[in-house]
Coordinates of C-alpha atoms and ligand atoms in Angstrom, one line a residue:
X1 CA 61.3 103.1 -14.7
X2 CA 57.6 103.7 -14.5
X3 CA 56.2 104.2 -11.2
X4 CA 52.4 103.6 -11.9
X5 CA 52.2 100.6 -13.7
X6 CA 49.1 98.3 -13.5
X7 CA 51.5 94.4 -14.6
X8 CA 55.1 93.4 -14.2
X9 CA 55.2 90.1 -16.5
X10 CA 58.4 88.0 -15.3
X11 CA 59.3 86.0 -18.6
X12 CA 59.8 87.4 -22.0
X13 CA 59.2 84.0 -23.7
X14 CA 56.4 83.2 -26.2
X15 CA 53.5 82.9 -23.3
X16 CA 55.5 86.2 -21.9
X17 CA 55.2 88.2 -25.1
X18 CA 51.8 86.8 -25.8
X19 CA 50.5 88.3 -22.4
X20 CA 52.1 91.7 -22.8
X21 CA 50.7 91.8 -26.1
X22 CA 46.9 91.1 -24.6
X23 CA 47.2 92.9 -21.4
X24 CA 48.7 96.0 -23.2
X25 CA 46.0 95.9 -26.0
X26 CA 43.4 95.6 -22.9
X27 CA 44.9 99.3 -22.0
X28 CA 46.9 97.6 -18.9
X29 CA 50.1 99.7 -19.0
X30 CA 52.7 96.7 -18.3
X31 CA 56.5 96.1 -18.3
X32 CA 57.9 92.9 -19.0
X33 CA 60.9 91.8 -17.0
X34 CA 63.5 88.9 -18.5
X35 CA 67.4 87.8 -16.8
X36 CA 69.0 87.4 -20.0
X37 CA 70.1 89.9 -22.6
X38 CA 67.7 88.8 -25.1
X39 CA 64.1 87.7 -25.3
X40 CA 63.2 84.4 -26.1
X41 CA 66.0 82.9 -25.5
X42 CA 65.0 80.0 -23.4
X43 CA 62.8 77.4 -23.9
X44 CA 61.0 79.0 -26.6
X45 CA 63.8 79.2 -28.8
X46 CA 64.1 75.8 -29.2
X47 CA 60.8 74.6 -30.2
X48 CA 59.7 73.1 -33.7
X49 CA 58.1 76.0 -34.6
X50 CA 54.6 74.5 -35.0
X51 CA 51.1 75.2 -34.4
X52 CA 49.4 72.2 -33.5
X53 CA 45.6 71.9 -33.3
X54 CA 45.9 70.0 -29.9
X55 CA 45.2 66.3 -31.2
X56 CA 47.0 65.3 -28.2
X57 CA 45.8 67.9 -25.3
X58 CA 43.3 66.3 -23.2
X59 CA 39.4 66.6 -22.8
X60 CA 38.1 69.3 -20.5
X61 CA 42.0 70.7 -20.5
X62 CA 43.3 74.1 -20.0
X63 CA 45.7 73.5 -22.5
X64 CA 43.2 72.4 -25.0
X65 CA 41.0 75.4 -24.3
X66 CA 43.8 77.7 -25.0
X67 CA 44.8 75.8 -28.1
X68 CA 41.0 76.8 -29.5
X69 CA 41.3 80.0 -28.2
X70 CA 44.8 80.5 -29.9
X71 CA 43.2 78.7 -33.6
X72 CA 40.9 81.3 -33.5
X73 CA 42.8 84.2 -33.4
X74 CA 46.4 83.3 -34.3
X75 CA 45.7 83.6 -38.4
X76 CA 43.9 86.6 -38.9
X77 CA 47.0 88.6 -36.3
X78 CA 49.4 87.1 -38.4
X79 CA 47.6 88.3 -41.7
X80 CA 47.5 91.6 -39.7
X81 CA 51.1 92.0 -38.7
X82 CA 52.4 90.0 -42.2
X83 CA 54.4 87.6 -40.5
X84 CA 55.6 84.0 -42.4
X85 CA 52.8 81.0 -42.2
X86 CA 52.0 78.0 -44.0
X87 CA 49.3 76.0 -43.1
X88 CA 51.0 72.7 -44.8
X89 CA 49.0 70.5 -42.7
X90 CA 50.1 67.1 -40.9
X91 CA 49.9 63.4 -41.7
X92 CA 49.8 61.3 -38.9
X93 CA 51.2 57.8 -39.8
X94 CA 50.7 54.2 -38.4
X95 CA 53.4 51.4 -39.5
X96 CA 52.1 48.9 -37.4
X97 CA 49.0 47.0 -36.4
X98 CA 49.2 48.6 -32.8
X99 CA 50.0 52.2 -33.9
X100 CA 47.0 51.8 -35.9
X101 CA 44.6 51.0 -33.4
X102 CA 46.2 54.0 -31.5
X103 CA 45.7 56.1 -34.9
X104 CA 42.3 55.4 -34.5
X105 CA 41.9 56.3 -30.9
X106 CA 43.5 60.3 -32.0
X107 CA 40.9 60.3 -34.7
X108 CA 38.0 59.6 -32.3
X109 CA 39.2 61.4 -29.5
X110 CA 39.9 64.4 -32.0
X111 CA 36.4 64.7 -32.6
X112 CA 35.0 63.9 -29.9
X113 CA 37.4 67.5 -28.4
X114 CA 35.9 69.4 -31.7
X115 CA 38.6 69.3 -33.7
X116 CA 36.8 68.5 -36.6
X117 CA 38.9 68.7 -39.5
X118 CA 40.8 65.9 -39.3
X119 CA 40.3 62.6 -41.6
X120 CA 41.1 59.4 -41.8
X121 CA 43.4 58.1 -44.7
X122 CA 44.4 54.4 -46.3
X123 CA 48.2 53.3 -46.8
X124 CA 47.6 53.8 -50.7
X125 CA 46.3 57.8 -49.8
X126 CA 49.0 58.5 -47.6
X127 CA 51.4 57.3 -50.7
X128 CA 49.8 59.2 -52.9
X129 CA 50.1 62.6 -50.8
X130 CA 54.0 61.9 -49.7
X131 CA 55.6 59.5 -52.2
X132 CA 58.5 59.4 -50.4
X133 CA 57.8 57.7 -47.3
X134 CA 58.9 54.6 -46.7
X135 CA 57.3 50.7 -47.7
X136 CA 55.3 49.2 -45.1
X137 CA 52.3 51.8 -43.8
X138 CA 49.1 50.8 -42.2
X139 CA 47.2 54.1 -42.2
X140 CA 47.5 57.5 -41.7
X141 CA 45.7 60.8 -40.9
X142 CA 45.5 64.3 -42.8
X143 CA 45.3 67.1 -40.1
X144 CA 45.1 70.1 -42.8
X145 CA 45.1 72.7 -39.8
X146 CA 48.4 72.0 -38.6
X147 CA 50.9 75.3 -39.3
X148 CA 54.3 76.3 -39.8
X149 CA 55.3 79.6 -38.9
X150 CA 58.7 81.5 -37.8
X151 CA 58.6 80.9 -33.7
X152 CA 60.6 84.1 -33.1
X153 CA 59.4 86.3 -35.5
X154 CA 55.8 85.6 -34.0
X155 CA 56.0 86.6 -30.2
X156 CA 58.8 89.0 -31.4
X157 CA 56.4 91.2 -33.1
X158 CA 53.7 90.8 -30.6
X159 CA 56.5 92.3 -28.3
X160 CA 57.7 95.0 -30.1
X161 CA 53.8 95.7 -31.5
X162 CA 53.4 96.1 -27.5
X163 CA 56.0 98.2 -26.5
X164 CA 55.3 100.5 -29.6
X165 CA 51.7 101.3 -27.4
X166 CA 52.1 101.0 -23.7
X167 CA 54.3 98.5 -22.8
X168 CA 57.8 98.6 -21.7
X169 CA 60.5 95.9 -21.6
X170 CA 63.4 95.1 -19.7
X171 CA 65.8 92.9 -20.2
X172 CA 69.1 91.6 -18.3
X173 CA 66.7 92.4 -15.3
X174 CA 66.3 89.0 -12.7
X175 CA 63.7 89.2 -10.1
X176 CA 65.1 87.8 -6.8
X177 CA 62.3 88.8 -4.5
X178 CA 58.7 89.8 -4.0
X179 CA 56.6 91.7 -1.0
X180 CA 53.2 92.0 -0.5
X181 CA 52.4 95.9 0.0
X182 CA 50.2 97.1 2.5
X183 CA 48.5 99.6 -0.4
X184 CA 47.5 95.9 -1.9
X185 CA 50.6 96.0 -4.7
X186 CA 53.4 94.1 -5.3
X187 CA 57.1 95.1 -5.2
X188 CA 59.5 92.8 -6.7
X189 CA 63.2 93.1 -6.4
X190 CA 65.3 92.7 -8.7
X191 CA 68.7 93.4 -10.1
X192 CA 67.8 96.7 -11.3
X193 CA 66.0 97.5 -7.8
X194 CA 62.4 97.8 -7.0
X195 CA 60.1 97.7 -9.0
X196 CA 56.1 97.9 -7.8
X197 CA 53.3 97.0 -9.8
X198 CA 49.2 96.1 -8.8
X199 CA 50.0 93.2 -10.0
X200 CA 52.8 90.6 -11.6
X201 CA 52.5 87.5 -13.7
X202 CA 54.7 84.9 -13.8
X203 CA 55.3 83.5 -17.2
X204 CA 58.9 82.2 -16.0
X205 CA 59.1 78.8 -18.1
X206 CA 61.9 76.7 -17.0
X207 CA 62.2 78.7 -13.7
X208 CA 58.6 78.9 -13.0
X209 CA 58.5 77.4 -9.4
X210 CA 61.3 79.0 -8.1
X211 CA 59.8 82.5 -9.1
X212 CA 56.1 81.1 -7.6
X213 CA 58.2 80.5 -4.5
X214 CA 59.5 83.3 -4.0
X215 CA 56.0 84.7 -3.8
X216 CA 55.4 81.9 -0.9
X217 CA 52.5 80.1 -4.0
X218 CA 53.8 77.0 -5.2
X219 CA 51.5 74.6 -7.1
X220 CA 53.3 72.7 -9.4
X221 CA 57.6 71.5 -9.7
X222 CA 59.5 72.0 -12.9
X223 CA 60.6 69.0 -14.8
X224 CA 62.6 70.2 -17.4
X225 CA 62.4 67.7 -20.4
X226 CA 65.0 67.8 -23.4
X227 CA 64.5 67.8 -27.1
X228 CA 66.7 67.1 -29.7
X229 CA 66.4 68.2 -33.8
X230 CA 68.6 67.7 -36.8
X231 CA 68.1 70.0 -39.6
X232 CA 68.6 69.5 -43.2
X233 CA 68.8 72.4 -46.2
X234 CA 66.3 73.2 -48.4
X235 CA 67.7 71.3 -50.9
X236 CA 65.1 68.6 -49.1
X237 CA 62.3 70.4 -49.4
X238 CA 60.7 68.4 -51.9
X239 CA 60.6 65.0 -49.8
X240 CA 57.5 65.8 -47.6
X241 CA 54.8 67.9 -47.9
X242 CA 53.2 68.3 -44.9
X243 CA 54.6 67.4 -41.5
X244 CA 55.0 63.8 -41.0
X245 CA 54.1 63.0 -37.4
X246 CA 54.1 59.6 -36.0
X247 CA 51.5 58.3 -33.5
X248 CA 51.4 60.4 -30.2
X249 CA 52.2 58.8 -27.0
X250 CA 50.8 59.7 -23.4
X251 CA 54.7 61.7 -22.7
X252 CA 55.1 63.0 -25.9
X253 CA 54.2 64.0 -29.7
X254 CA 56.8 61.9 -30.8
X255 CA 59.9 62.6 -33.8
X256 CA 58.3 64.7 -36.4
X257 CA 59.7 64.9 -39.7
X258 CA 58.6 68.7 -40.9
X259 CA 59.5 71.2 -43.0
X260 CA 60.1 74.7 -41.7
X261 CA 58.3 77.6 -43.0
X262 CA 61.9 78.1 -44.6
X263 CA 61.7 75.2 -46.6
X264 CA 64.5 73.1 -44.2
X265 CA 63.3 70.0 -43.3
X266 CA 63.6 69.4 -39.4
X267 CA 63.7 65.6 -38.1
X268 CA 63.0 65.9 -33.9
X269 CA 62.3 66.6 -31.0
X270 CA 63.0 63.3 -29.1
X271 CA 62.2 63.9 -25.6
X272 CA 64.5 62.5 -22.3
X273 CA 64.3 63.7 -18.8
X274 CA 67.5 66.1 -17.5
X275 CA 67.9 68.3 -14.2
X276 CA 69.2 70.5 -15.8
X277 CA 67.7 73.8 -16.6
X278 CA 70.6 75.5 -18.3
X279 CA 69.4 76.6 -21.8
X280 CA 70.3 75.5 -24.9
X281 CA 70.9 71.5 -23.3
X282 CA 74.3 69.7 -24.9
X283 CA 73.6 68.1 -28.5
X284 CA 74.1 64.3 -28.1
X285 CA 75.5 62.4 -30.7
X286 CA 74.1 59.0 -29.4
X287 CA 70.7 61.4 -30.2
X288 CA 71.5 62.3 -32.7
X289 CA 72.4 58.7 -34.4
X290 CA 68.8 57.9 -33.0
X291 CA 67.3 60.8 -35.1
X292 CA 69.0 58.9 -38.3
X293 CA 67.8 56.0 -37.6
X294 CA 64.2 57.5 -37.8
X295 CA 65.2 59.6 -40.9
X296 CA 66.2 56.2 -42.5
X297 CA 62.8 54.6 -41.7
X298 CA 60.6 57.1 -42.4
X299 CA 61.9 59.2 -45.3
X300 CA 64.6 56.8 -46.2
X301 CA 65.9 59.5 -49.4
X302 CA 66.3 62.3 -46.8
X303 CA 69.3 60.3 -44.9
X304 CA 71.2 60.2 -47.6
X305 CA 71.3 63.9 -47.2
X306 CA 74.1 66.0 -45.3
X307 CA 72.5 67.4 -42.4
X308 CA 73.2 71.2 -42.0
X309 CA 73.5 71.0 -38.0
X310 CA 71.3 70.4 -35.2
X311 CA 69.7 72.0 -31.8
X312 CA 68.3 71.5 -28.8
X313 CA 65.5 72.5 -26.9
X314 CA 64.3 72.4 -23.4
X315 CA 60.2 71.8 -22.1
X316 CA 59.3 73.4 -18.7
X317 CA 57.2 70.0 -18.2
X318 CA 55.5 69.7 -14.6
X319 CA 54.8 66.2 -12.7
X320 CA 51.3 67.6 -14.7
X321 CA 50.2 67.1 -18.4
X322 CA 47.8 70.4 -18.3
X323 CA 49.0 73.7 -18.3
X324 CA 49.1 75.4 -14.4
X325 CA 47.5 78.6 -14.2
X326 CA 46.4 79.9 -11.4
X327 CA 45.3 83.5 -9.8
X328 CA 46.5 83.8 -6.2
X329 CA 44.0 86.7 -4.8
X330 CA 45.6 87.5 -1.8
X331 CA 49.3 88.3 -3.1
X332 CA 47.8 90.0 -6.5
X333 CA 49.8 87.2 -8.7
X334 CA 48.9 85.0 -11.6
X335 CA 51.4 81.6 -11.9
X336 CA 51.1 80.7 -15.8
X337 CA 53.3 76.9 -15.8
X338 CA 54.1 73.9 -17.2
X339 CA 53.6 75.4 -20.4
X340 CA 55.3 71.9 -21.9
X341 CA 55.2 71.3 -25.6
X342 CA 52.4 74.0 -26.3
X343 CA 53.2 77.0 -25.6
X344 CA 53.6 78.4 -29.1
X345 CA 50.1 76.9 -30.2
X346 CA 48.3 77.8 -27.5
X347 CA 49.6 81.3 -26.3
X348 CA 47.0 83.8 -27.1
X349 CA 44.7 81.9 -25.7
X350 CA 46.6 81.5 -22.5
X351 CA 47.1 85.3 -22.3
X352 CA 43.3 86.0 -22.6
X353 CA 42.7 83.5 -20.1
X354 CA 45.5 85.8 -17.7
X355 CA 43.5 88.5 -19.0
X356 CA 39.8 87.5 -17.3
X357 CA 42.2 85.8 -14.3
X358 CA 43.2 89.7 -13.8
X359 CA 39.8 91.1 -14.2
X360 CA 37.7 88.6 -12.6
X361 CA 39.8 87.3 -9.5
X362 CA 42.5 89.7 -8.6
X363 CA 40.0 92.7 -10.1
X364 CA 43.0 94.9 -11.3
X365 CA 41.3 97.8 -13.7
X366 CA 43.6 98.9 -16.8
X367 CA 44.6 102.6 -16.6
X368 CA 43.8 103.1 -20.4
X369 CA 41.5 102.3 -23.0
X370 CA 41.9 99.2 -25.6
X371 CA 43.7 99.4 -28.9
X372 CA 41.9 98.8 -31.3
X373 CA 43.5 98.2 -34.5
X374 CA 47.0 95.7 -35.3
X375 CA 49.1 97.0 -37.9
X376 CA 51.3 95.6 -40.4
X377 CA 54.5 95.1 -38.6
X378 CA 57.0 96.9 -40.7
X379 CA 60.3 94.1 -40.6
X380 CA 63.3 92.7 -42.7
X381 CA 66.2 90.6 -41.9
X382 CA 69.5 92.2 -41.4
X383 CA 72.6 90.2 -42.8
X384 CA 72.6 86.7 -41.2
X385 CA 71.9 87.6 -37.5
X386 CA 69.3 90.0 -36.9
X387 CA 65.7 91.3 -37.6
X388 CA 64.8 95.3 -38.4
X389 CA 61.3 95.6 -36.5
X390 CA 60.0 98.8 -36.6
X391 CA 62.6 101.1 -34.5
X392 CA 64.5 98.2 -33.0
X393 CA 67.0 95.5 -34.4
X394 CA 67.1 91.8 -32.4
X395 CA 69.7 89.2 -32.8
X396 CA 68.3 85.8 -33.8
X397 CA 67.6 83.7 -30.7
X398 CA 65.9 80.6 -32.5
X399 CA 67.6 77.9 -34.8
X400 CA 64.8 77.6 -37.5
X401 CA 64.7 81.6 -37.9
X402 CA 69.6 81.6 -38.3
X403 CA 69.0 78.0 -41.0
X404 CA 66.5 79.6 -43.0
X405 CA 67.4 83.0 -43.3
X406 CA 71.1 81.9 -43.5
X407 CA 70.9 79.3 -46.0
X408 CA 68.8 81.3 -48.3
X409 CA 71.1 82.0 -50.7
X410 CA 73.8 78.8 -50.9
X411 CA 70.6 76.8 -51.1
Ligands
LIG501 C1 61.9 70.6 -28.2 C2 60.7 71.4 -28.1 C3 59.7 71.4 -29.1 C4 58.6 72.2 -29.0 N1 57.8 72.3 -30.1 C5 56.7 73.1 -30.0 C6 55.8 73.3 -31.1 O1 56.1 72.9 -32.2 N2 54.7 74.0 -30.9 C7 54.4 74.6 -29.7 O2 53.3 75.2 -29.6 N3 55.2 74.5 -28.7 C8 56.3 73.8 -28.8 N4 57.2 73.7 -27.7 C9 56.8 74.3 -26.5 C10 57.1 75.8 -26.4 O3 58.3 76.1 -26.9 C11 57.0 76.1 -24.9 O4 55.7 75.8 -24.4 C12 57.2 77.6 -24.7 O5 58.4 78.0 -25.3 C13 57.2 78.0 -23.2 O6 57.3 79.4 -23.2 P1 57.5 80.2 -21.8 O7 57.3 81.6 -22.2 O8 56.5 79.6 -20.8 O9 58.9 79.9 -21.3 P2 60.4 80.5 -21.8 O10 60.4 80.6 -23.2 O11 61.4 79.6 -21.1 O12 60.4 81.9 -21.2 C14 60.5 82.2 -19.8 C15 61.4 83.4 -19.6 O13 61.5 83.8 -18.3 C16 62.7 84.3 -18.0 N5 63.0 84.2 -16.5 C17 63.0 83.1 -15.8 N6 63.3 83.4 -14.5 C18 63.4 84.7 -14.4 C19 63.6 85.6 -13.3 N7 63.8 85.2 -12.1 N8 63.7 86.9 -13.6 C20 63.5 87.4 -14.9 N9 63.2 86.6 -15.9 C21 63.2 85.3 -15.7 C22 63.7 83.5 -18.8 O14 64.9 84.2 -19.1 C23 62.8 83.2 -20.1 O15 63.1 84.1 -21.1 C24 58.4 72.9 -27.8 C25 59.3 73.0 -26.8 C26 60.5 72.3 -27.0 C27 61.6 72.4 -25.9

């Protein structure tokens, strides 16, 4: 393994692969370390697969910054590298008095944080855009920004465009240990042996404090928070046609009723506290009667409809709402946590703010110049389980990638 390499990234989930892909563009020549056999495979393979516009990320956030940050740049790279979008948009619906007034607050508060494009609509528009939501709504909101794409496809390609320049990854590789050289580098042990670096970031997820602590800087505890989906064919596709999101709360997002870049329509993700941190969590059937029960109210045609299966997810949620990054100077180590129910939406913009972080306050040079052009990312699905990207083949590690690829055909 490389002896002179300028970043170690611990993590090879979405904020993981989005940093290798910025550092490694910046001409930082990095290697990406993750403990399991495949990439991905934690808690960002069990997300909803959305990018949000950060309607619900707080004023003067980190989080919301990187949100922006990631808007900006996220749909001209997946243009670039030709990877599966659609910008369906959201409606954001009210069926009470309460959730109204709450409605109203998102709008105000939506504009107030710049998120301009975002309107306000009456019960009779919101019929008229999804005719088959249920009797009995106050008001809604049309959110057109709000995307679908393929979670794993995405950082997957911004992985494998990395490692086709500079970057190198490793995985089945757990980092156990950390030193502070006197040359000002790091050396981290792991199970492959040491591995030195002038400097490692730690985009670790659901392990993110025990990794900080093992570098003595801990800022933040992990409170791992479960999600639950159900996911119906495509046969369903025609019920909604945008993602139908019900009024935020101060925890969570809510149960979403969407509709995969696939064409599956996806009702989840609840959210309940576990200790556990084991990835994928148990599916729940007292869950999932829950999750029919909200099919039944809001899209009440859709639960008369055979689900295909279900997953689960897992949120590295902190006793925080923001996002905890921080550089630590004097150990040459940037913590990226608590990347909760973001991470996909926001993750370019978190790896450009890891990028300054590593210029400005641990003032590590890159070795080489920038790249500077992203090309098309040459990629087809193989059979039901795996991708061709470029040179290499990976096994599907998120559910909406296996239903939608699988189902293509019967459906
Ligand atoms: C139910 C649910 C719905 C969500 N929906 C959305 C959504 O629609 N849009 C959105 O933007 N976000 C969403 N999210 C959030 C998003 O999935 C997370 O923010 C994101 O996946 C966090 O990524 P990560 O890279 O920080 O962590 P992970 O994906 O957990 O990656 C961390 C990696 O670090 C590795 N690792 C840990 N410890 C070690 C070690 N000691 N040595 C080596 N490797 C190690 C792990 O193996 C893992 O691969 C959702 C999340 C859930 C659970």
């Amino acid at each position: 393994m490389a002896d002179d390499l300028d970043v170690i990234i611990i993590g090879g989930g979405v904020v993981g692969c989005a940093t290798l892909f910025e550092l490694t563009n910046n001409g930082y020549k990095c290697l990406l370390l993750d403990k399991n056999k495949d990439v991905l495979s934690e808690a960002s393979s069990g997300n909803s697969g959305m990018l949000h516009t950060g309607f619900d990320a707080e004023l003067h956030s980190i989080e919301l910054y990187c949100i922006k940050m990631c808007q900006k740049k996220v749909f001209p790279l997946l243009k670039n590298l030709g990877l599966p979008y659609k910008q369906i948009g959201a409606t954001m619906v009210a069926w009470t008095q309460q959730q109204k007034v709450k409605l109203d607050g998102v709008y105000k508060g939506s504009i107030e944080k710049g998120i301009d494009e975002i309107f306000q609509l009456s019960a009779s528009d919101v019929y008229q855009r999804e005719g088959h939501l249920n009797s009995g709504l106050v008001g809604g909101l049309w959110i057109p920004k709000e995307t679908v794409l393929d979670p794993w496809l995405f950082p997957l390609a911004l992985l494998q465009h990395s490692i086709d320049g500079i970057g190198m990854v490793k995985t089945g590789c757990e980092v156990f240990g950390f030193s502070h050289l006197n040359n000002n580098s790091c050396e981290l042990q792991t199970s492959h042996g040491p591995i030195t670096a002038k400097a490692v970031v730690n985009c670790s997820g659901l392990h993110g404090d025990l990794v900080d602590k093992m570098a003595g800087c801990q800022s933040y505890s992990i409170y791992p928070r479960k999600g639950q989906f159900t996911v119906y064919g495509k046969n369903t596709a025609h019920l909604i046609n945008s993602s139908i999101l019900p009024v935020p709360t101060e925890k969570t997002k809510g149960v979403i009723v969407f509709k995969t870049v696939y064409g599956n329509v996806i009702v989840g993700p609840t959210a309940e506290e576990t200790e556990s941190r084991s990835v994928p969590p148990d599916i729940d059937s007292v869950i999932t009667r829950r999750l029919f029960t909200h099919t039944k109210k809001t899209v009440p045609e859709l639960s008369q409809y055979l689900p295909l299966g279900h997953y689960t997810g897992l949120r590295p949620a902190t006793q925080y709402k923001d996002y905890q990054i921080k550089a630590y100077r004097d150990r040459n180590w940037i913590s990226v946590g608590g990347i909760r129910s973001t991470g996909l939406s926001g993750c370019l913009g978190i790896a450009s703010m890891v990028k300054s972080e590593l210029c400005t306050s641990l003032n590590t040079e890159p070795s080489y110049g920038p790249v500077t052009s992203i090309d098309q990312m040459e990629w087809s699905f193989k059979g039901n389980n795996s991708v061709q990207m470029n040179q290499n083949v990976y096994d599907f590690t998120h559910p909406i990638t296996k239903y939608g690829t699988q189902y293509r055909s019967a459906l």
